Structures are given as structure tokens and as C-alpha cells.
């Protein structure tokens, strides 16, 4: 389907430029990367704007109107996880060896972003093949709490009909992802001298009782909720902290819970369920506990039905450009698709590179997948910008 000529030399050069801009999150500071991307797209004829939810935490939005038709958007994120230790080469210098491009963000998600930019440039250069509004929304902070995407959607921006989210999927189509909630739970006790522990209530022991109830809830209730693409919901504990002195029975112990939701679960209902778990712990085991805060997460679960045109065109494009196992699949984690679905957009997640290599030392994107991704994105955009709105 694609008759455009992807410029692989330009793509590698752009990826090297973007990898060299440190956007480790925390602290993020995506402004420099946003301005770099804005310069590329402004030169291609797009109207550019920025939005910031905090100093230096910058989204970049590009818009190109080309006659009547739907609005199609590319989205991915500017930030990366910290580089960490254990690299074989400088994580901020793109290094090519054995058919791979190494660098922090090479696949998550500066590789997908550069492939999207290449598609956007080519679409802008030949507008006779499509009609509608073409957008790019490249956001800050996806890696911690999706604050950039949340900030973008909260002010009711113009409607987006279709969206492709760039994350490493080995150029396969993912049409669903899990969501997450992380309540911080404080278990209460009563202090006493450690020499006379019977005079107090040990919050750590109380937390131990609650841990058993949490494990039971996961096995007996939560994990029974399954989704065909993303698997089962889950509830687990990822952090615990208690006590403040070596010789004092602790009156407080905190747990961090991780509740993964599957598409179809309602966030408010899940929050109520977690609260009911604590109520039951008090009534059945005498454990006093309360939710004291909710840690930031990327958001809830979502899916786009496999019968939707964007899913079908995405599957075809992925197969056409080298991915025989095209999907549709589902992410175990979360991403920004849920926020674009909140705007009414039907969307998918596609990008070069493997999620298994993201967040690790020597992160890489295969050169062949990276170049092919631009053609995948082109094909999907052209197909959807010719699709009549229902």
C-alpha cells in the first residue's frame, strides 16, 4: 500500500539526536526534546504548540488540516526511564551494531516517535492521498504517571477519531491494555516497650494478618476476572515499611498494594472493593487499616474492539511490513491509549522493538523493525484518513 519512500538515513540521524537529549524520568524535563521534535514537524508544514503541566514537563502538539474527513493522531512519549548501570556503550549515544540501534529510549519510546515523525513528514509532503486532520501528540511523563497525557485530555481538546500509540510491540498490533491502582494502606497498632510487647498492639503483626487476606482476595476473587487479550486481573503487595525504633512495638505499618485491572473493570468499583477488603479485615480479624493515599499510575484499562476498522487496518499493515504474528494482542502493563480512548478515539498500540528490552541496560531497537515502523504508520494513517466517519 505504501508508495512513499522512507528515508532510513534521516531516521537514524533523528533517533541519534533524540537519544542524545536526556529525558530520564524522574525528573523528565522533556522541553528540549519537545522543541527538537517541533522543529522537525514545523519544517514539514505542521502547526505547532506546546503545553506544560509543570516547569519543563512539556507536551508538543502538531496539527495539519487537509480538507474534510476524520482526525487521526499519532501519540507516544518523550520521557524515558533512568539509564541506570550496566551498559556496554554510552546510553545517550546511539550505537549501531549487528543490526541493532542501542541507546536509552531506542525502543521505549524514541524509536517509535522518530518512525512516527518520518510518517508525518511523508504524509505532509504528499497530501493528495488523504483527507482530514493529521495530528501528533507527543507527551511528557508516561513512564511514571502519564501526567502529560492526563493534562492534555483534561481540557477537552478537539475530538480525535483514531489514534496510534507508539510503544515497543515488535510492530504487532495491541488493542488492549491493563490499568492499575496503587493504594497506600496504613495498618494501625499501639506502641509499647519491646520488653513488654503484650501491653501494645504490634502493627507489623497486624499487617501480617492483612497480607494473608490480600493474598486470599487475589486467588479467590481478583484473578478470576480474565480478559481474552490481557489475561487476569491481579492484586499484590509491592512495598512494606513499619517501625521507628529498635525497642518499640510499632504502632504503624504501611503497605503499598498494586491492583491491575482488565478492560471492563470500573475504577470506582475497584476502589470500593479495596475499601471493603479493609472493612472485612477489621470485622473478621480485628485489623485496623486505612487507605491514606493513592500513588500516581498511568491510569485505567481499555480496549478497542477487534472488529473496528483501525484494528483491522493495523493488522494488515503490520503483516504487510514484516510481522506475520500481527495480533491483536494485549499489554500486561498500561500506556496512554486509555487517555485517548477517553476522548472517544478508537486506537491501537504499535511500535518497533520489544517490551522485554525496555527499561534495561543495552536497550535496543532492531534496525529493520525501526525502519519498517514508519511504513506501518503511513499505511494505517492513509487507510483511516480515507475511512468515512460512522
Short mmCIF file of C-alpha atoms in Angstrom, two decimals:
data_model
loop_
_atom_site.label_atom_id
_atom_site.label_comp_id
_atom_site.label_asym_id
_atom_site.label_seq_id
_atom_site.Cartn_x
_atom_site.Cartn_y
_atom_site.Cartn_z
CA UNK A 1 0.00 0.00 0.00
CA UNK A 2 2.79 2.45 0.89
CA UNK A 3 4.19 4.25 -2.16
CA UNK A 4 6.22 6.73 -0.10
CA UNK A 5 9.99 6.39 0.19
CA UNK A 6 11.10 6.16 3.80
CA UNK A 7 14.46 7.84 4.44
CA UNK A 8 16.32 5.39 6.69
CA UNK A 9 19.42 7.58 6.91
CA UNK A 10 17.35 10.51 8.16
CA UNK A 11 15.55 8.27 10.64
CA UNK A 12 18.80 7.03 12.18
CA UNK A 13 20.13 10.57 12.39
CA UNK A 14 16.93 11.80 14.08
CA UNK A 15 16.98 8.93 16.56
CA UNK A 16 20.60 9.69 17.44
CA UNK A 17 19.64 13.33 18.05
CA UNK A 18 16.72 12.41 20.27
CA UNK A 19 18.57 9.74 22.27
CA UNK A 20 21.30 12.30 23.00
CA UNK A 21 18.72 14.52 24.73
CA UNK A 22 18.46 13.18 28.27
CA UNK A 23 14.80 12.86 29.29
CA UNK A 24 15.25 10.40 32.16
CA UNK A 25 12.13 10.42 34.34
CA UNK A 26 12.49 11.47 37.06
CA UNK A 27 12.98 14.35 36.53
CA UNK A 28 11.84 14.23 32.89
CA UNK A 29 12.49 17.77 31.71
CA UNK A 30 11.16 16.99 28.22
CA UNK A 31 11.19 20.59 26.96
CA UNK A 32 14.40 20.28 24.90
CA UNK A 33 13.18 17.10 23.23
CA UNK A 34 9.77 18.69 22.58
CA UNK A 35 11.41 21.69 20.89
CA UNK A 36 13.58 19.38 18.78
CA UNK A 37 10.56 17.41 17.53
CA UNK A 38 8.61 20.63 17.00
CA UNK A 39 11.38 21.91 14.75
CA UNK A 40 11.20 18.81 12.56
CA UNK A 41 7.43 18.99 12.17
CA UNK A 42 7.24 22.76 11.75
CA UNK A 43 9.61 22.43 8.81
CA UNK A 44 7.22 19.83 7.34
CA UNK A 45 4.30 22.28 7.43
CA UNK A 46 2.55 21.43 10.70
CA UNK A 47 1.14 23.98 13.13
CA UNK A 48 2.93 23.51 16.46
CA UNK A 49 2.03 24.24 20.06
CA UNK A 50 3.32 23.29 23.50
CA UNK A 51 1.59 22.58 26.78
CA UNK A 52 3.26 22.20 30.16
CA UNK A 53 1.79 20.69 33.32
CA UNK A 54 4.92 21.74 35.27
CA UNK A 55 8.11 23.64 34.51
CA UNK A 56 9.98 21.79 31.78
CA UNK A 57 7.40 18.98 31.63
CA UNK A 58 6.27 19.65 28.10
CA UNK A 59 3.88 18.12 25.57
CA UNK A 60 4.23 19.03 21.90
CA UNK A 61 1.16 19.05 19.65
CA UNK A 62 1.34 19.18 15.85
CA UNK A 63 -1.69 19.69 13.58
CA UNK A 64 -2.08 19.58 9.80
CA UNK A 65 -5.52 20.12 8.29
CA UNK A 66 -6.01 18.75 4.79
CA UNK A 67 -9.66 19.02 3.82
CA UNK A 68 -12.73 17.27 5.22
CA UNK A 69 -12.51 13.97 7.00
CA UNK A 70 -11.68 12.38 10.34
CA UNK A 71 -8.97 13.37 12.80
CA UNK A 72 -6.11 10.89 13.10
CA UNK A 73 -3.41 11.22 15.77
CA UNK A 74 -0.06 9.66 16.49
CA UNK A 75 0.96 9.60 20.14
CA UNK A 76 3.95 8.47 22.13
CA UNK A 77 6.08 9.85 24.95
CA UNK A 78 9.22 11.94 25.19
CA UNK A 79 10.47 10.68 28.55
CA UNK A 80 12.48 7.56 29.34
CA UNK A 81 13.25 5.59 32.46
CA UNK A 82 16.65 6.34 34.06
CA UNK A 83 19.60 4.86 32.19
CA UNK A 84 20.97 3.02 35.21
CA UNK A 85 24.16 0.97 35.20
CA UNK A 86 25.46 -1.97 33.18
CA UNK A 87 25.57 -0.51 29.66
CA UNK A 88 28.10 -1.73 27.08
CA UNK A 89 28.13 1.74 25.48
CA UNK A 90 27.07 5.28 26.36
CA UNK A 91 23.26 5.14 26.81
CA UNK A 92 22.92 8.64 25.34
CA UNK A 93 24.95 7.94 22.21
CA UNK A 94 23.06 5.89 19.63
CA UNK A 95 25.26 2.92 18.73
CA UNK A 96 24.64 0.57 15.81
CA UNK A 97 25.98 -2.97 15.86
CA UNK A 98 24.75 -6.28 14.45
CA UNK A 99 21.54 -4.84 13.06
CA UNK A 100 20.52 -3.12 16.29
CA UNK A 101 20.42 0.50 17.46
CA UNK A 102 21.36 0.82 21.14
CA UNK A 103 20.53 3.72 23.45
CA UNK A 104 18.18 4.72 26.24
CA UNK A 105 14.80 5.22 24.63
CA UNK A 106 15.76 3.38 21.43
CA UNK A 107 12.58 1.31 21.69
CA UNK A 108 10.74 2.98 24.59
CA UNK A 109 9.76 5.17 23.02
CA UNK A 110 12.05 7.44 20.98
CA UNK A 111 12.32 4.83 18.22
CA UNK A 112 8.54 4.75 17.73
CA UNK A 113 8.46 8.56 17.96
CA UNK A 114 11.04 9.01 15.19
CA UNK A 115 9.22 6.48 12.99
CA UNK A 116 6.03 8.49 13.56
CA UNK A 117 7.82 11.72 12.65
CA UNK A 118 9.03 10.11 9.42
CA UNK A 119 5.47 9.06 8.57
CA UNK A 120 4.16 12.55 9.40
CA UNK A 121 6.75 14.22 7.16
CA UNK A 122 5.91 11.97 4.22
CA UNK A 123 2.17 12.41 4.67
CA UNK A 124 2.64 16.17 4.74
CA UNK A 125 4.73 16.08 1.56
CA UNK A 126 2.02 14.30 -0.45
CA UNK A 127 -1.42 15.36 0.67
CA UNK A 128 -3.29 14.15 -2.41
CA UNK A 129 -3.56 10.63 -0.93
CA UNK A 130 -5.53 11.51 2.20
CA UNK A 131 -8.10 13.93 3.58
CA UNK A 132 -8.82 15.04 7.13
CA UNK A 133 -6.80 16.29 10.08
CA UNK A 134 -3.44 14.73 10.93
CA UNK A 135 -2.06 15.19 14.43
CA UNK A 136 0.87 14.27 16.61
CA UNK A 137 0.58 14.48 20.40
CA UNK A 138 3.92 13.67 22.00
CA UNK A 139 3.66 13.75 25.77
CA UNK A 140 5.71 14.04 28.93
CA UNK A 141 5.83 11.65 31.89
CA UNK A 142 4.29 8.46 30.55
CA UNK A 143 6.83 6.40 32.47
CA UNK A 144 5.67 7.49 35.94
CA UNK A 145 2.05 8.63 35.89
CA UNK A 146 1.05 9.73 32.38
CA UNK A 147 0.75 13.28 33.67
CA UNK A 148 1.37 14.71 30.20
CA UNK A 149 -1.46 12.75 28.59
CA UNK A 150 -3.79 13.45 31.52
CA UNK A 151 -3.01 17.16 31.25
CA UNK A 152 -3.67 17.12 27.50
CA UNK A 153 -7.09 15.45 27.72
CA UNK A 154 -8.44 17.24 30.81
CA UNK A 155 -9.29 20.48 28.98
CA UNK A 156 -11.46 18.73 26.35
CA UNK A 157 -9.24 19.22 23.28
CA UNK A 158 -10.64 18.77 19.77
CA UNK A 159 -12.09 15.33 19.14
CA UNK A 160 -9.75 12.65 17.82
CA UNK A 161 -11.38 9.84 15.86
CA UNK A 162 -8.43 7.46 15.60
CA UNK A 163 -5.10 7.15 17.39
CA UNK A 164 -1.98 5.02 17.14
CA UNK A 165 0.10 4.88 20.31
CA UNK A 166 3.82 4.19 19.91
CA UNK A 167 5.23 1.59 22.30
CA UNK A 168 7.55 -1.37 21.65
CA UNK A 169 5.39 -4.21 20.29
CA UNK A 170 7.75 -5.69 17.66
CA UNK A 171 5.47 -3.98 15.12
CA UNK A 172 2.47 -6.10 16.15
CA UNK A 173 -0.96 -4.67 16.92
CA UNK A 174 -2.02 -4.35 20.55
CA UNK A 175 -5.62 -3.25 21.03
CA UNK A 176 -5.99 -3.54 24.81
CA UNK A 177 -4.00 -2.89 27.96
CA UNK A 178 -4.33 -3.31 31.70
CA UNK A 179 -4.80 -0.45 34.14
CA UNK A 180 -3.52 0.00 37.67
CA UNK A 181 -4.37 1.39 41.08
CA UNK A 182 -1.83 1.64 43.92
CA UNK A 183 -3.35 2.38 47.32
CA UNK A 184 -1.02 3.08 50.24
CA UNK A 185 -2.51 1.33 53.25
CA UNK A 186 -1.62 2.18 56.85
CA UNK A 187 -2.15 -0.58 59.43
CA UNK A 188 -2.67 0.67 62.97
CA UNK A 189 -1.28 -0.63 66.26
CA UNK A 190 -0.49 0.57 69.78
CA UNK A 191 3.04 1.36 70.94
CA UNK A 192 4.66 -0.32 73.91
CA UNK A 193 8.14 -1.07 75.22
CA UNK A 194 9.56 -4.05 73.36
CA UNK A 195 10.29 -5.69 76.71
CA UNK A 196 6.56 -5.78 77.43
CA UNK A 197 5.03 -6.28 73.97
CA UNK A 198 1.79 -7.61 75.46
CA UNK A 199 0.97 -4.04 76.52
CA UNK A 200 0.77 -2.89 72.90
CA UNK A 201 -0.60 -3.98 69.55
CA UNK A 202 2.14 -4.72 67.05
CA UNK A 203 1.19 -3.10 63.74
CA UNK A 204 3.60 -5.37 61.87
CA UNK A 205 1.83 -8.47 63.19
CA UNK A 206 -1.48 -6.87 62.23
CA UNK A 207 -0.11 -6.18 58.76
CA UNK A 208 0.87 -9.85 58.52
CA UNK A 209 -2.75 -10.82 59.09
CA UNK A 210 -3.85 -8.36 56.42
CA UNK A 211 -1.26 -9.75 53.98
CA UNK A 212 -2.92 -13.14 54.17
CA UNK A 213 -6.33 -11.63 53.44
CA UNK A 214 -4.90 -9.73 50.46
CA UNK A 215 -3.39 -12.93 49.08
CA UNK A 216 -6.71 -14.74 49.55
CA UNK A 217 -8.56 -11.94 47.76
CA UNK A 218 -6.22 -12.24 44.79
CA UNK A 219 -6.58 -16.01 44.48
CA UNK A 220 -10.28 -16.32 45.27
CA UNK A 221 -11.72 -13.21 43.65
CA UNK A 222 -9.49 -10.85 41.67
CA UNK A 223 -7.57 -13.25 39.44
CA UNK A 224 -10.85 -14.86 38.34
CA UNK A 225 -11.54 -11.77 36.24
CA UNK A 226 -9.99 -12.58 32.88
CA UNK A 227 -9.76 -10.83 29.53
CA UNK A 228 -9.00 -12.60 26.27
CA UNK A 229 -6.07 -10.33 25.35
CA UNK A 230 -4.51 -9.16 28.62
CA UNK A 231 -5.16 -12.13 30.89
CA UNK A 232 -6.27 -11.91 34.50
CA UNK A 233 -6.62 -9.06 36.96
CA UNK A 234 -4.33 -9.13 39.99
CA UNK A 235 -3.80 -7.81 43.49
CA UNK A 236 -0.44 -7.93 45.21
CA UNK A 237 1.78 -6.07 47.70
CA UNK A 238 4.95 -4.43 46.40
CA UNK A 239 6.26 -2.48 49.42
CA UNK A 240 6.12 -2.70 53.21
CA UNK A 241 7.52 -0.38 55.87
CA UNK A 242 6.97 -0.37 59.63
CA UNK A 243 8.51 0.52 62.95
CA UNK A 244 10.57 3.52 64.05
CA UNK A 245 12.85 2.27 66.85
CA UNK A 246 14.65 -0.92 67.79
CA UNK A 247 13.00 -1.19 71.20
CA UNK A 248 9.45 0.00 70.49
CA UNK A 249 6.44 -2.07 69.48
CA UNK A 250 5.35 -0.31 66.25
CA UNK A 251 2.01 1.46 66.10
CA UNK A 252 2.08 1.80 62.31
CA UNK A 253 2.97 -0.28 59.29
CA UNK A 254 2.42 0.77 55.67
CA UNK A 255 1.78 -1.44 52.67
CA UNK A 256 1.72 -0.47 49.01
CA UNK A 257 -0.79 -2.51 47.04
CA UNK A 258 -0.73 -2.96 43.27
CA UNK A 259 -4.12 -3.72 41.72
CA UNK A 260 -4.01 -4.47 37.98
CA UNK A 261 -7.34 -4.03 36.22
CA UNK A 262 -8.51 -5.61 32.98
CA UNK A 263 -10.72 -3.93 30.37
CA UNK A 264 -14.30 -3.86 31.57
CA UNK A 265 -13.45 -3.24 35.24
CA UNK A 266 -14.69 0.05 36.64
CA UNK A 267 -12.10 2.05 38.60
CA UNK A 268 -14.60 3.38 41.15
CA UNK A 269 -15.93 -0.13 41.75
CA UNK A 270 -12.41 -1.48 42.24
CA UNK A 271 -11.64 1.27 44.76
CA UNK A 272 -14.81 0.40 46.66
CA UNK A 273 -13.81 -3.27 46.60
CA UNK A 274 -10.41 -2.48 48.11
CA UNK A 275 -12.06 -0.48 50.85
CA UNK A 276 -14.42 -3.37 51.54
CA UNK A 277 -11.40 -5.65 51.90
CA UNK A 278 -10.10 -3.42 54.70
CA UNK A 279 -13.54 -3.29 56.31
CA UNK A 280 -13.68 -7.10 56.30
CA UNK A 281 -10.19 -7.28 57.80
CA UNK A 282 -11.36 -5.17 60.71
CA UNK A 283 -14.56 -7.12 61.26
CA UNK A 284 -13.08 -10.60 60.85
CA UNK A 285 -9.54 -10.25 62.20
CA UNK A 286 -9.52 -7.06 64.22
CA UNK A 287 -7.06 -5.40 61.85
CA UNK A 288 -7.47 -1.62 61.70
CA UNK A 289 -6.23 -0.23 58.41
CA UNK A 290 -6.98 2.70 56.14
CA UNK A 291 -6.09 3.90 52.67
CA UNK A 292 -4.02 7.04 53.26
CA UNK A 293 -3.12 7.87 49.66
CA UNK A 294 -3.27 6.69 46.07
CA UNK A 295 0.09 6.54 44.30
CA UNK A 296 0.10 8.01 40.77
CA UNK A 297 -0.26 5.47 37.96
CA UNK A 298 -0.66 5.63 34.20
CA UNK A 299 -4.42 5.06 34.51
CA UNK A 300 -7.16 2.54 33.87
CA UNK A 301 -7.60 -0.36 31.47
CA UNK A 302 -9.04 -0.06 27.98
CA UNK A 303 -9.54 -1.84 24.68
CA UNK A 304 -10.61 -1.16 21.11
CA UNK A 305 -12.80 -3.93 19.73
CA UNK A 306 -11.05 -6.15 17.21
CA UNK A 307 -13.81 -5.55 14.68
CA UNK A 308 -13.05 -1.82 14.47
CA UNK A 309 -11.57 -0.59 11.20
CA UNK A 310 -8.41 0.79 12.81
CA UNK A 311 -7.63 -2.61 14.33
CA UNK A 312 -8.18 -4.40 11.03
CA UNK A 313 -6.14 -1.90 9.01
CA UNK A 314 -3.38 -2.06 11.63
CA UNK A 315 -3.22 -5.84 11.44
CA UNK A 316 -2.95 -5.65 7.65
CA UNK A 317 -0.23 -3.01 7.80
CA UNK A 318 1.82 -4.98 10.33
CA UNK A 319 1.62 -8.13 8.21
CA UNK A 320 2.47 -6.19 5.05
CA UNK A 321 5.67 -4.87 6.60
CA UNK A 322 7.19 -7.98 8.07
CA UNK A 323 5.21 -9.07 11.15
CA UNK A 324 3.37 -12.36 10.43
CA UNK A 325 2.16 -12.62 14.05
CA UNK A 326 0.31 -9.33 13.87
CA UNK A 327 -2.19 -9.79 16.70
CA UNK A 328 -4.33 -8.39 18.08
CA UNK A 329 -2.65 -8.69 21.46
CA UNK A 330 -2.91 -7.00 24.86
CA UNK A 331 -0.40 -5.25 27.13
CA UNK A 332 0.10 -6.56 30.67
CA UNK A 333 1.03 -3.02 31.71
CA UNK A 334 -0.52 0.34 30.94
CA UNK A 335 0.12 3.14 28.46
CA UNK A 336 -1.50 6.33 27.19
CA UNK A 337 -4.10 4.63 24.96
CA UNK A 338 -6.65 4.81 27.78
CA UNK A 339 -6.48 8.61 27.81
CA UNK A 340 -7.12 8.91 24.08
CA UNK A 341 -9.96 6.43 24.40
CA UNK A 342 -11.40 8.84 26.98
CA UNK A 343 -11.56 11.43 24.19
CA UNK A 344 -13.60 9.00 22.11
CA UNK A 345 -10.73 7.86 19.89
CA UNK A 346 -10.54 4.30 18.66
CA UNK A 347 -6.93 3.25 18.84
CA UNK A 348 -4.15 0.69 18.88
CA UNK A 349 -0.62 0.39 20.23
CA UNK A 350 2.15 -0.39 17.72
CA UNK A 351 5.88 0.20 17.63
CA UNK A 352 9.30 -1.26 16.83
CA UNK A 353 11.36 -3.05 19.45
CA UNK A 354 10.48 -5.48 22.20
CA UNK A 355 8.98 -4.58 25.57
CA UNK A 356 11.33 -7.21 27.00
CA UNK A 357 14.28 -4.91 26.16
CA UNK A 358 12.71 -1.71 27.51
CA UNK A 359 13.89 -0.34 30.88
CA UNK A 360 17.06 -2.47 30.75
CA UNK A 361 20.74 -1.75 30.14
CA UNK A 362 21.62 -2.03 26.45
CA UNK A 363 18.09 -1.20 25.35
CA UNK A 364 17.87 -1.51 21.58
CA UNK A 365 15.57 -1.39 18.58
CA UNK A 366 16.21 -3.68 15.58
CA UNK A 367 17.09 -1.52 12.57
CA UNK A 368 14.75 -3.44 10.27
CA UNK A 369 11.77 -3.04 12.61
CA UNK A 370 12.56 0.62 13.21
CA UNK A 371 12.54 1.45 9.50
CA UNK A 372 9.50 -0.75 8.81
CA UNK A 373 7.53 1.01 11.57
CA UNK A 374 7.41 4.23 9.53
CA UNK A 375 5.73 2.34 6.69
CA UNK A 376 3.32 0.65 9.09
CA UNK A 377 2.32 4.05 10.48
CA UNK A 378 1.95 5.50 6.97
CA UNK A 379 -0.35 2.71 5.83
CA UNK A 380 -2.60 2.99 8.87
CA UNK A 381 -2.90 6.78 8.62
CA UNK A 382 -3.74 6.70 4.92
CA UNK A 383 -6.31 3.96 5.44
CA UNK A 384 -8.06 5.78 8.28
CA UNK A 385 -7.94 9.20 6.64
CA UNK A 386 -9.95 7.73 3.77
CA UNK A 387 -12.37 5.93 6.08
CA UNK A 388 -15.82 7.57 6.25
CA UNK A 389 -16.94 8.51 9.76
CA UNK A 390 -19.79 6.45 11.13
#
